[in-house]
XYZ file of C-alpha atoms in Angstrom:
446
model
C 60.406 -105.761 -33.015
C 63.944 -104.753 -34.115
C 66.415 -104.092 -31.354
C 68.965 -102.885 -33.499
C 68.240 -98.471 -33.796
C 70.048 -95.211 -35.698
C 69.201 -92.234 -33.175
C 71.211 -88.434 -33.425
C 72.803 -86.736 -30.955
C 74.346 -84.014 -29.652
C 76.667 -83.535 -26.479
C 79.307 -80.857 -25.609
C 82.202 -82.228 -24.097
C 85.602 -81.184 -22.906
C 89.031 -83.540 -23.305
C 91.750 -82.387 -21.152
C 94.906 -82.815 -23.748
C 98.803 -82.781 -22.711
C 99.418 -79.316 -23.122
C 95.942 -78.438 -20.584
C 97.142 -80.665 -17.985
C 100.530 -79.190 -17.339
C 98.585 -75.624 -17.982
C 97.191 -76.452 -15.623
C 99.584 -77.820 -13.429
C 101.872 -74.633 -13.462
C 98.943 -72.390 -12.582
C 98.693 -74.443 -9.516
C 102.298 -75.147 -8.535
C 103.140 -71.398 -5.236
C 106.824 -70.320 -6.678
C 108.611 -72.614 -4.793
C 106.978 -75.826 -6.225
C 107.504 -74.180 -9.561
C 111.118 -74.010 -8.497
C 111.846 -77.055 -8.020
C 109.616 -78.023 -11.771
C 111.425 -76.092 -14.059
C 114.575 -77.611 -12.764
C 113.525 -80.968 -12.814
C 112.192 -80.572 -16.194
C 115.127 -79.225 -17.972
C 117.164 -82.085 -17.031
C 115.121 -84.218 -18.461
C 114.279 -82.151 -21.481
C 117.807 -81.371 -23.249
C 116.362 -78.829 -25.867
C 115.689 -76.510 -22.336
C 118.085 -74.259 -20.995
C 118.467 -72.091 -17.248
C 120.100 -68.659 -17.675
C 120.633 -66.693 -14.289
C 119.284 -63.116 -14.587
C 121.007 -60.656 -13.650
C 119.219 -58.240 -15.046
C 115.552 -59.993 -12.758
C 118.217 -58.917 -9.879
C 119.106 -55.180 -10.197
C 115.384 -54.808 -11.617
C 114.705 -56.863 -7.638
C 117.258 -54.502 -5.567
C 115.771 -51.355 -7.421
C 112.040 -52.685 -6.615
C 112.821 -53.710 -2.859
C 114.287 -49.277 -3.041
C 110.617 -48.426 -3.379
C 109.360 -50.221 -0.902
C 111.826 -51.310 1.460
C 109.808 -53.339 3.590
C 109.944 -55.828 0.991
C 112.927 -58.688 3.252
C 116.099 -58.475 1.386
C 117.048 -61.209 3.630
C 118.897 -64.249 2.991
C 115.474 -66.101 1.780
C 114.150 -63.060 0.386
C 116.830 -61.437 -1.774
C 118.318 -65.263 -1.764
C 117.446 -66.892 -6.284
C 116.995 -70.978 -4.795
C 118.103 -72.133 -8.071
C 121.333 -71.243 -6.966
C 123.347 -74.272 -5.291
C 125.232 -73.326 -2.144
C 122.431 -73.786 0.714
C 124.483 -73.640 3.919
C 122.295 -75.881 6.633
C 120.244 -74.066 9.348
C 122.633 -72.486 12.326
C 121.662 -73.678 16.255
C 119.616 -77.445 14.387
C 119.795 -79.005 16.473
C 121.846 -82.860 15.882
C 118.460 -85.476 17.209
C 122.032 -87.839 17.576
C 123.589 -86.885 20.425
C 120.704 -83.997 22.133
C 117.396 -87.019 22.357
C 116.001 -87.397 25.016
C 117.395 -91.585 25.358
C 120.829 -90.521 24.428
C 120.078 -88.343 28.070
C 118.835 -90.918 30.098
C 121.523 -93.439 29.032
C 124.505 -91.170 29.817
C 122.581 -90.380 33.098
C 122.400 -94.530 33.298
C 126.439 -94.522 32.460
C 127.178 -92.714 35.193
C 125.599 -94.943 37.925
C 127.186 -97.763 39.162
C 124.746 -100.134 38.361
C 125.314 -104.024 37.730
C 125.872 -104.575 34.439
C 121.635 -107.354 33.839
C 119.943 -104.241 35.570
C 121.880 -101.253 33.520
C 121.395 -103.362 30.431
C 117.429 -103.653 30.677
C 117.626 -99.854 31.971
C 118.955 -99.298 29.452
C 116.522 -100.377 26.306
C 113.229 -99.103 28.607
C 115.304 -96.122 27.683
C 115.172 -96.215 24.196
C 111.806 -97.259 24.391
C 110.939 -93.764 25.984
C 108.696 -91.858 23.315
C 109.577 -87.414 23.146
C 106.942 -87.132 24.837
C 108.569 -89.014 27.626
C 106.124 -92.036 27.406
C 106.526 -95.311 28.040
C 103.206 -97.512 27.075
C 102.002 -101.065 28.365
C 103.240 -102.166 26.138
C 106.161 -101.842 26.272
C 107.419 -103.176 29.312
C 104.269 -106.059 28.937
C 106.661 -107.434 25.251
C 109.988 -107.471 28.575
C 108.628 -110.333 30.126
C 107.230 -112.696 27.216
C 110.998 -112.454 26.326
C 111.382 -113.727 29.485
C 113.251 -111.542 31.473
C 111.701 -111.255 35.436
C 108.858 -109.186 36.953
C 111.678 -108.123 40.088
C 114.666 -107.326 37.443
C 111.663 -105.140 35.348
C 110.322 -103.343 38.067
C 114.155 -101.884 39.109
C 114.975 -100.654 36.379
C 111.511 -99.391 34.834
C 111.987 -97.274 38.735
C 116.144 -96.624 37.809
C 113.945 -95.077 34.460
C 111.767 -93.299 36.533
C 113.895 -91.638 38.763
C 116.267 -90.209 36.249
C 116.569 -86.552 35.140
C 113.087 -85.103 33.391
C 110.789 -85.652 36.963
C 108.130 -87.758 35.081
C 110.529 -88.890 32.168
C 109.404 -92.819 31.608
C 105.675 -92.989 32.747
C 103.034 -94.882 31.443
C 99.915 -92.394 32.239
C 99.496 -88.274 32.305
C 98.958 -90.325 35.702
C 101.364 -91.709 37.481
C 103.894 -88.891 35.418
C 102.428 -86.597 38.024
C 102.130 -88.561 40.491
C 106.429 -88.844 40.167
C 106.725 -85.191 39.622
C 105.028 -84.552 43.103
C 107.017 -87.244 44.283
C 110.073 -85.794 44.460
C 108.337 -82.802 46.053
C 107.990 -81.453 49.933
C 104.269 -81.245 51.704
C 102.728 -81.946 48.834
C 99.285 -81.678 50.315
C 97.644 -85.779 50.166
C 94.072 -84.360 48.271
C 97.264 -83.235 44.983
C 97.887 -86.325 45.461
C 94.246 -88.218 45.043
C 93.174 -85.717 42.261
C 96.335 -86.143 40.204
C 95.339 -90.081 40.964
C 91.827 -90.598 40.548
C 90.779 -86.956 39.358
C 92.401 -85.962 36.382
C 89.123 -85.988 33.411
C 87.078 -84.430 35.721
C 89.398 -81.819 36.539
C 90.175 -81.158 32.899
C 86.834 -80.458 32.996
C 86.360 -78.496 35.962
C 83.178 -80.546 37.450
C 84.341 -80.096 41.404
C 81.231 -81.110 42.362
C 82.465 -84.709 41.886
C 86.159 -84.661 43.318
C 84.555 -82.427 46.205
C 82.332 -85.362 47.776
C 84.212 -88.622 47.020
C 87.014 -86.405 49.227
C 84.925 -84.872 51.917
C 87.220 -81.124 50.632
C 86.215 -77.926 49.898
C 86.044 -76.392 46.541
C 89.063 -73.454 47.859
C 91.308 -76.992 48.298
C 90.582 -78.568 44.865
C 91.378 -75.360 43.624
C 94.843 -75.283 45.320
C 95.306 -78.489 44.728
C 94.811 -77.283 40.278
C 97.021 -74.572 40.627
C 99.615 -77.237 41.488
C 99.025 -79.770 39.336
C 98.689 -77.136 36.168
C 102.480 -76.492 37.430
C 103.736 -79.338 35.765
C 104.662 -80.724 32.679
C 102.690 -82.946 30.699
C 105.365 -83.498 28.578
C 109.034 -84.205 30.999
C 110.106 -84.635 27.485
C 109.166 -80.933 25.611
C 113.062 -79.493 25.469
C 113.922 -82.921 23.940
C 111.970 -82.567 21.222
C 113.349 -81.288 17.863
C 111.601 -77.783 16.560
C 109.756 -77.765 13.437
C 112.130 -77.011 10.399
C 111.107 -73.509 9.722
C 109.112 -72.960 6.682
C 110.166 -69.634 4.552
C 107.581 -68.131 2.685
C 108.091 -66.664 -0.712
C 106.039 -64.262 -1.259
C 104.308 -64.364 -5.690
C 102.632 -61.160 -5.481
C 104.321 -57.615 -3.918
C 100.416 -54.953 -3.440
C 103.732 -51.731 -3.966
C 103.246 -47.764 -4.048
C 104.992 -47.158 -7.478
C 104.797 -43.585 -8.854
C 102.177 -42.175 -6.569
C 100.158 -45.610 -6.759
C 99.595 -49.169 -5.742
C 100.185 -51.104 -8.313
C 100.434 -55.741 -8.092
C 103.649 -56.884 -9.081
C 104.441 -60.180 -10.174
C 107.054 -61.928 -7.435
C 108.740 -63.791 -10.799
C 112.506 -62.194 -9.724
C 113.851 -65.105 -8.378
C 113.411 -67.792 -11.532
C 116.004 -68.517 -13.558
C 114.181 -68.497 -17.428
C 113.537 -70.768 -19.698
C 114.920 -71.050 -23.321
C 115.360 -72.799 -26.148
C 119.270 -74.088 -27.036
C 120.454 -73.498 -29.935
C 122.169 -76.603 -30.617
C 119.247 -78.679 -30.752
C 117.336 -76.114 -32.141
C 119.902 -75.962 -35.260
C 120.037 -80.174 -35.161
C 116.409 -80.741 -35.249
C 116.915 -78.269 -39.192
C 119.562 -79.901 -40.024
C 119.880 -83.512 -38.727
C 119.470 -86.467 -41.625
C 118.613 -89.593 -38.878
C 114.536 -90.759 -38.456
C 114.736 -90.984 -35.426
C 116.730 -88.449 -33.739
C 114.506 -85.991 -35.141
C 111.191 -87.335 -33.853
C 112.847 -87.176 -30.579
C 112.860 -83.516 -31.119
C 110.387 -82.521 -32.532
C 109.519 -84.215 -29.377
C 110.833 -81.985 -27.102
C 110.669 -78.984 -28.942
C 106.947 -79.526 -28.668
C 107.557 -80.359 -24.483
C 109.752 -76.713 -25.331
C 107.344 -74.971 -26.618
C 104.317 -76.060 -24.028
C 106.387 -75.864 -21.010
C 106.655 -72.315 -22.491
C 103.229 -71.322 -22.699
C 102.030 -72.265 -19.611
C 104.444 -69.707 -18.203
C 103.801 -67.654 -20.389
C 99.926 -68.217 -19.221
C 99.859 -68.661 -15.660
C 101.328 -65.612 -14.557
C 98.963 -63.478 -16.487
C 96.260 -65.332 -15.235
C 97.998 -64.105 -11.862
C 98.865 -60.869 -12.582
C 95.073 -59.644 -13.922
C 94.218 -61.473 -10.691
C 96.171 -59.531 -8.682
C 95.250 -56.765 -10.357
C 91.444 -58.453 -9.492
C 92.152 -57.919 -5.555
C 93.699 -55.063 -5.724
C 91.218 -53.031 -6.443
C 88.340 -55.034 -4.615
C 90.381 -54.711 -1.429
C 92.054 -50.734 -2.343
C 91.070 -49.384 1.522
C 93.007 -52.425 3.103
C 95.889 -51.935 0.165
C 96.459 -48.331 1.418
C 96.108 -48.155 4.882
C 92.154 -47.351 5.432
C 90.866 -49.398 7.195
C 92.226 -53.719 8.665
C 88.966 -54.872 6.906
C 88.054 -56.177 4.105
C 85.536 -56.049 1.122
C 83.318 -59.323 0.710
C 84.747 -60.350 -1.787
C 84.109 -64.505 -3.157
C 85.924 -66.938 -5.403
C 82.963 -66.322 -8.319
C 82.702 -62.128 -8.210
C 86.877 -62.697 -8.905
C 86.021 -65.277 -11.593
C 83.629 -62.548 -12.984
C 85.984 -59.687 -12.599
C 88.899 -61.527 -14.398
C 86.649 -63.450 -17.031
C 87.409 -67.282 -15.758
C 86.539 -70.217 -14.067
C 86.399 -70.312 -10.158
C 88.374 -73.631 -10.545
C 91.055 -71.173 -12.522
C 90.388 -68.518 -10.166
C 91.118 -71.677 -6.820
C 94.071 -73.056 -8.900
C 95.725 -69.297 -8.622
C 96.235 -69.318 -5.395
C 96.973 -72.133 -4.259
C 99.955 -72.208 -2.106
C 100.099 -69.010 -3.121
C 100.710 -65.694 -1.159
C 101.148 -61.754 -0.926
C 103.076 -59.383 0.488
C 101.917 -55.649 1.266
C 103.241 -53.035 3.284
C 100.732 -54.412 6.361
C 102.129 -57.683 5.714
C 102.477 -61.418 4.639
C 99.277 -63.378 3.787
C 97.518 -66.625 1.445
C 96.135 -65.429 -1.200
C 92.317 -67.297 0.385
C 92.743 -64.446 2.871
C 91.380 -62.058 0.909
C 88.366 -64.250 0.357
C 85.613 -63.845 2.320
C 82.168 -64.047 1.738
C 79.927 -61.550 2.282
C 77.558 -62.583 6.169
C 74.441 -61.528 4.011
C 73.164 -60.234 0.820
C 74.607 -56.536 1.499
C 76.654 -57.372 4.741
C 79.790 -56.372 5.709
C 82.575 -59.511 4.357
C 83.403 -62.344 7.809
C 86.903 -61.280 8.310
C 85.798 -57.919 9.103
C 83.403 -59.616 11.235
C 85.520 -61.452 12.743
C 88.470 -58.395 13.786
C 85.506 -55.997 15.531
C 84.055 -59.304 17.338
C 88.185 -59.762 18.773
C 88.839 -56.364 18.926
C 85.261 -56.130 21.314
C 86.311 -59.252 23.213
C 90.077 -57.762 24.167
C 88.603 -54.443 25.387
C 85.956 -56.439 27.949
C 86.295 -55.925 31.099
C 88.006 -59.282 32.229
C 85.454 -59.156 35.504
C 82.408 -59.799 33.565
C 82.880 -60.925 30.599
C 81.029 -59.548 27.899
C 77.664 -62.284 26.908
C 77.145 -64.036 22.808
C 73.897 -61.927 23.072
C 75.349 -58.852 24.434
C 78.166 -59.230 21.234
C 76.311 -59.882 18.758
C 73.565 -57.010 19.730
C 77.643 -54.140 19.552
C 77.782 -55.896 16.890
C 74.515 -54.919 15.454
C 74.856 -51.351 17.161
C 77.736 -51.030 14.490
C 76.079 -51.917 10.888
C 77.142 -55.666 12.029
C 73.738 -57.177 12.128
C 74.690 -60.932 12.630
C 72.499 -63.938 14.788
C 74.006 -65.959 17.922
C 75.024 -68.328 16.536
C 77.050 -67.315 13.699
C 78.832 -64.795 16.518
C 79.351 -68.255 18.951
C 80.128 -69.800 15.119
C 83.082 -67.089 14.360
C 84.408 -67.070 18.843
C 85.716 -70.512 18.658
C 86.739 -70.253 14.992
C 88.799 -66.709 16.442
C 90.336 -69.814 19.646
C 88.037 -67.343 22.371
C 86.071 -69.031 25.339
C 83.058 -68.545 26.083
C 82.017 -65.485 28.786
C 82.599 -67.661 31.452
C 86.140 -68.969 30.234
C 87.274 -65.925 30.106
C 85.881 -64.278 32.747
C 88.477 -63.349 36.434
């Protein structure tokens, strides 16, 4: 039997060329990523140049005059490819205003023996940003052959500093350190803080009541005292997260009496091919120079084609979103019509993966506010039903309008939604309630 055979097979393959890969990469970039990418590419490719587009600035100001709600502040109208960005005012200097620096400053003001001062400062440096120590840090001091009495004294010294509760090794110890500085603290409060925090967090009053021999009312009173304590003593010294400024990629504005989708390309520099290198490519007689310039010219053409394709895809997506959600943008309703990536892909006549890349990290600004582009993709809860966003909006409105003394159960919310034409299952109501961060009817009862 022969092991060699011939056969014919018809197969379709899609090979990703470098040009297609670059086009896909540029399509899914948001505005800031694209700006940084253009800066890197123009540095690497001598044939590419960035031109300051003054006509785009004028067009942007003209658009702002027609839609005054478009942000014109520092981060709205700044063309960030320009240099000279100033640091944000009021930013904290972490080196001089950290928790450890604050603790060490207090220790320096105390007249402590040198060994105790040095060890106390060392422990203060080990305190994390929440104000806690780990038992492993203390155990490590023993491995350094430091006497246990000195370690205990230094730890007590750090725990006596401000803010109250700093230097604790557990949440329970942190709360007890704060309670120790108060007067007339009930023994029940101390016992609960020391032994029953997990039960108290789950509101399991029964085991606490049986163990301590006190009533539920006394436990709830102790709960209020403990709730007033600070579980993170170092919170005041934590620097705020840097503000993330969003630059919209799309505007929905009313121009000449009708709503239109406008791409926000006003911040981008204009990319052109250097006339000097283009002329050198034609006139150079050196083989290596011509080969290098031809390669860079091909890359430049790919880039400009990718930018043009990105703008065209985003523009078609924006027009399709505007058409699908026109009542929302017109201010007639706050609820979105059902729309999915696949349905929009059919409208725009592209693959759903292209829509997914186009929506990645993009933002849309309209009169109602600034939204992630994916916000407008809200699937229907059923074949002919409303969108998930519409159900959540209505659910949120019902909870806000309920009687705090008699909150609505999930079953009751389900019935009210059905009466309003939104037939959803009770488990769906519970799921959406949890996604909105709304507690159960028992937790909402006041």
